[in-house]
Coordinates of N, CA and C in Angstrom, one line a residue:
M1 N -24.1 -86.9 192.3 CA -24.8 -85.7 191.7 C -24.0 -84.3 193.1
K2 N -23.2 -85.1 193.9 CA -22.3 -84.3 194.7 C -20.7 -83.5 193.7
K3 N -20.6 -84.9 192.7 CA -19.6 -84.6 192.0 C -19.8 -83.2 191.0
W4 N -21.0 -83.7 190.2 CA -21.7 -82.2 189.5 C -21.5 -81.2 190.2
L5 N -22.4 -81.4 191.2 CA -22.4 -80.0 192.0 C -21.0 -79.0 191.9
L6 N -20.2 -80.0 192.6 CA -18.4 -79.4 192.5 C -18.1 -78.8 191.6
H7 N -18.4 -79.5 190.2 CA -17.3 -79.5 188.8 C -18.6 -77.8 188.2
Y8 N -19.7 -78.0 188.5 CA -20.6 -77.2 187.6 C -20.9 -75.8 188.2
E9 N -20.9 -75.9 189.8 CA -21.7 -75.1 190.7 C -20.9 -74.6 191.7
F10 N -19.5 -75.1 191.6 CA -18.4 -74.7 192.9 C -18.7 -73.3 193.3
D11 N -18.8 -72.4 192.2 CA -18.6 -70.8 192.4 C -19.9 -70.2 193.4
T12 N -20.8 -70.7 193.0 CA -22.1 -70.3 193.4 C -22.9 -71.0 194.5
I13 N -21.9 -72.7 195.3 CA -22.8 -73.4 195.9 C -23.2 -73.0 197.4
K14 N -22.8 -72.0 197.8 CA -23.9 -71.3 198.8 C -24.9 -70.7 198.6
E15 N -25.1 -70.1 197.3 CA -26.5 -69.4 196.9 C -27.2 -70.4 196.7
I16 N -27.3 -71.7 196.5 CA -28.5 -72.5 195.8 C -29.4 -72.5 197.3
T17 N -30.8 -71.9 196.8 CA -31.7 -72.3 197.7 C -32.6 -73.1 198.1
T18 N -32.2 -74.3 196.6 CA -33.2 -75.3 197.0 C -32.2 -76.6 196.3
L19 N -32.1 -77.8 196.8 CA -31.5 -79.2 196.1 C -32.9 -80.2 196.2
G20 N -32.9 -80.7 195.2 CA -33.8 -82.0 195.5 C -33.9 -83.1 194.0
L21 N -34.7 -83.9 194.2 CA -35.1 -84.7 192.7 C -36.4 -84.1 192.2
F22 N -36.0 -84.6 190.8 CA -37.6 -84.6 189.9 C -37.9 -86.0 189.4
H23 N -39.0 -85.5 188.4 CA -39.2 -86.9 187.6 C -39.9 -86.5 186.3
W24 N -40.0 -87.0 185.4 CA -40.4 -86.8 184.0 C -42.0 -87.6 183.8
D25 N -42.8 -86.4 183.3 CA -44.3 -86.6 183.4 C -44.4 -86.5 181.9
F26 N -45.5 -87.5 181.3 CA -45.5 -87.6 179.9 C -46.9 -87.3 179.4
K27 N -47.0 -86.3 178.5 CA -48.4 -85.8 178.1 C -48.7 -86.0 176.3
P28 N -49.6 -86.3 176.3 CA -49.8 -86.2 174.4 C -49.2 -84.8 173.8
N29 N -49.0 -85.0 172.8 CA -48.3 -83.4 171.9 C -49.4 -84.0 170.6
R30 N -50.3 -82.6 170.7 CA -50.8 -82.5 169.7 C -50.4 -82.2 168.4
R31 N -49.4 -82.0 168.2 CA -48.8 -81.6 166.8 C -48.2 -83.0 166.7
K32 N -47.2 -83.6 167.2 CA -46.4 -84.9 166.7 C -47.0 -85.9 167.7
R33 N -48.3 -86.7 167.3 CA -48.3 -87.5 168.1 C -47.4 -88.8 168.5
E34 N -46.4 -88.9 168.0 CA -45.4 -89.9 168.0 C -44.3 -89.6 169.1
K35 N -44.4 -88.1 169.5 CA -43.1 -87.6 170.5 C -44.2 -86.7 171.5
P36 N -44.4 -87.6 172.5 CA -44.7 -87.2 174.1 C -44.0 -85.9 174.5
R37 N -45.0 -85.0 174.8 CA -44.4 -84.0 175.7 C -43.8 -84.5 177.1
R38 N -42.7 -83.9 176.8 CA -41.8 -84.5 178.7 C -41.9 -82.8 179.5
I39 N -42.2 -83.0 181.0 CA -42.6 -82.1 181.6 C -42.1 -82.7 183.1
P40 N -40.8 -82.0 183.6 CA -40.3 -82.4 184.6 C -41.4 -81.7 186.0
R41 N -41.4 -82.8 187.1 CA -42.0 -82.4 187.9 C -41.2 -82.7 189.1
V42 N -41.2 -82.1 190.2 CA -40.5 -81.9 191.3 C -41.2 -82.7 192.2
G43 N -40.1 -83.8 192.9 CA -40.6 -84.4 193.5 C -40.0 -84.4 195.2
G44 N -39.4 -84.9 195.5 CA -38.7 -84.4 197.2 C -37.7 -83.2 197.0
A45 N -38.0 -82.6 197.7 CA -37.1 -81.1 197.8 C -36.5 -80.7 199.2
C46 N -35.2 -80.3 199.1 CA -35.1 -79.7 200.4 C -34.4 -78.1 200.3
K47 N -34.9 -77.2 201.2 CA -34.8 -76.1 201.0 C -33.7 -75.4 202.0
L48 N -32.5 -74.8 201.3 CA -31.3 -74.5 202.1 C -31.3 -73.2 202.9
I49 N -31.9 -72.2 201.8 CA -31.9 -71.0 202.5 C -33.2 -70.1 202.0
E50 N -33.2 -69.0 202.6 CA -34.6 -68.5 201.8 C -33.8 -67.0 201.4
L51 N -33.5 -66.7 200.0 CA -33.3 -65.6 199.4 C -34.6 -65.2 198.4
S52 N -34.5 -63.6 197.8 CA -35.7 -63.3 196.9 C -34.9 -64.2 195.3
F53 N -33.7 -64.0 195.1 CA -33.4 -64.9 194.0 C -33.0 -66.3 194.0
K54 N -33.9 -66.8 193.3 CA -33.9 -68.4 194.3 C -33.0 -69.1 192.7
I55 N -32.0 -69.8 193.2 CA -31.3 -70.7 192.5 C -31.8 -72.3 192.9
S56 N -32.3 -72.9 192.3 CA -33.0 -74.2 192.6 C -32.6 -75.6 191.6
I57 N -31.5 -76.5 192.0 CA -31.6 -77.6 191.2 C -32.0 -78.6 191.5
Y58 N -32.3 -79.8 190.6 CA -33.3 -80.6 190.9 C -32.7 -82.0 189.7
F59 N -32.1 -82.9 190.2 CA -31.5 -84.2 189.5 C -32.4 -85.5 189.1
F60 N -32.1 -86.3 188.5 CA -32.9 -87.0 187.5 C -31.9 -88.4 187.2
E61 N -31.7 -89.2 187.9 CA -30.7 -90.4 187.0 C -31.2 -91.3 186.5
I62 N -30.5 -91.2 185.2 CA -31.4 -92.3 184.1 C -30.6 -93.5 184.7
D63 N -29.3 -93.6 184.7 CA -28.2 -94.8 184.6 C -26.9 -94.5 185.9
A64 N -26.1 -95.5 185.5 CA -25.0 -95.2 186.0 C -24.3 -93.7 185.5
R65 N -24.2 -93.6 184.4 CA -23.6 -92.5 183.5 C -24.2 -91.4 183.4
T66 N -25.5 -91.4 183.3 CA -26.4 -90.3 182.5 C -26.9 -89.7 183.8
L67 N -27.2 -88.1 183.6 CA -27.5 -87.5 184.8 C -28.4 -86.2 183.9
H68 N -29.5 -86.3 184.4 CA -30.5 -84.8 184.3 C -30.6 -83.9 185.0
V69 N -30.7 -83.0 184.8 CA -30.2 -81.6 186.0 C -31.6 -80.5 185.3
Y70 N -32.1 -80.4 186.5 CA -33.2 -79.3 186.2 C -33.1 -78.2 186.8
E71 N -32.7 -77.2 186.9 CA -32.3 -75.8 186.9 C -33.3 -74.4 187.1
S72 N -33.8 -74.2 187.6 CA -34.7 -72.7 188.2 C -34.0 -71.8 188.9
L73 N -34.0 -70.9 188.0 CA -33.3 -69.7 188.3 C -34.1 -68.7 188.3
G74 N -34.0 -67.4 188.9 CA -34.5 -66.0 188.9 C -35.6 -65.7 190.0
F75 N -36.1 -64.6 190.2 CA -37.1 -64.0 191.0 C -38.3 -65.1 190.4
S76 N -39.3 -64.8 191.3 CA -40.5 -65.5 191.3 C -41.7 -65.1 190.1
L77 N -41.7 -65.4 189.3 CA -42.3 -65.2 188.2 C -41.7 -64.6 186.9
A78 N -40.3 -64.8 187.2 CA -39.6 -64.1 186.4 C -37.9 -64.7 186.3
G79 N -38.0 -65.8 185.8 CA -36.9 -66.3 185.7 C -36.7 -67.8 184.6
S80 N -36.2 -68.3 184.8 CA -35.7 -69.7 183.5 C -35.4 -70.8 183.9
N81 N -36.2 -71.8 183.2 CA -35.9 -73.0 183.3 C -35.4 -73.6 182.6
V82 N -34.0 -74.8 183.1 CA -33.3 -75.1 181.8 C -33.2 -76.7 182.5
T83 N -33.3 -77.9 181.5 CA -33.1 -79.1 182.0 C -31.9 -79.7 180.9
K84 N -30.6 -80.0 181.5 CA -29.8 -80.4 180.5 C -29.0 -81.8 181.1
E85 N -28.9 -82.6 180.3 CA -28.3 -84.1 180.0 C -26.7 -84.0 180.0
Y86 N -26.2 -84.9 181.6 CA -24.5 -84.6 181.0 C -24.4 -86.0 181.5
I87 N -23.2 -86.7 181.0 CA -22.5 -88.0 180.9 C -21.4 -87.7 182.0
F88 N -21.2 -89.1 182.6 CA -19.9 -89.0 183.5 C -19.2 -89.8 182.9
E89 N -17.9 -89.4 182.2 CA -16.9 -90.0 181.9 C -15.6 -89.1 182.4
G90 N -14.8 -90.5 182.5 CA -13.5 -89.6 183.1 C -13.4 -89.2 184.2
E91 N -14.4 -89.1 185.3 CA -14.0 -88.9 186.6 C -14.5 -87.0 186.2
K92 N -15.5 -86.9 185.4 CA -16.0 -85.4 185.2 C -17.3 -85.5 184.5
F93 N -18.1 -84.6 184.6 CA -19.8 -84.6 183.6 C -18.9 -83.5 183.0
T94 N -19.6 -84.3 181.4 CA -19.7 -83.0 180.2 C -21.2 -83.2 180.0
E95 N -21.2 -82.0 179.0 CA -23.0 -81.6 178.7 C -23.0 -82.1 177.7
K96 N -24.3 -83.1 177.5 CA -24.8 -83.9 176.1 C -25.5 -83.0 175.6
S97 N -26.3 -82.4 175.9 CA -27.6 -81.7 175.4 C -28.4 -80.9 176.0
V98 N -29.0 -80.0 175.9 CA -30.2 -79.4 176.3 C -31.9 -79.5 175.8
L99 N -32.5 -80.6 177.2 CA -33.3 -81.0 176.7 C -34.7 -80.5 177.0
L100 N -34.8 -78.7 178.1 CA -35.8 -78.2 178.0 C -35.5 -76.6 178.4
N101 N -35.7 -76.0 178.0 CA -35.3 -74.3 177.9 C -36.3 -73.3 178.0
S102 N -37.2 -72.7 179.1 CA -38.1 -71.9 179.1 C -37.9 -70.8 179.7
I103 N -38.7 -70.0 179.7 CA -38.7 -68.7 180.7 C -40.0 -68.5 181.8
T104 N -40.0 -68.5 183.0 CA -41.2 -68.3 183.2 C -41.7 -66.6 183.8

């Protein structure tokens, strides 16, 4: 997680307001019953600084090589949420796919 922060958020590391962990909750999908909806739920978090523009980053480690990163950016009720999957290979993280993208 430290390596991911240094690699992807090095220029904005002093502006991060919250760091923490999250997990996935699964709910039934009305349209496709075989594919449940994934909802990120924040677990433990540490508030670093208090700013009006929030940059919150939460981590969920799948295995030793796979990391899901949930980023919540913006003002209260006017921001975006993005969850991406990263693979650790060759001493760096590479982005594999976007799992969730929404506007709040």
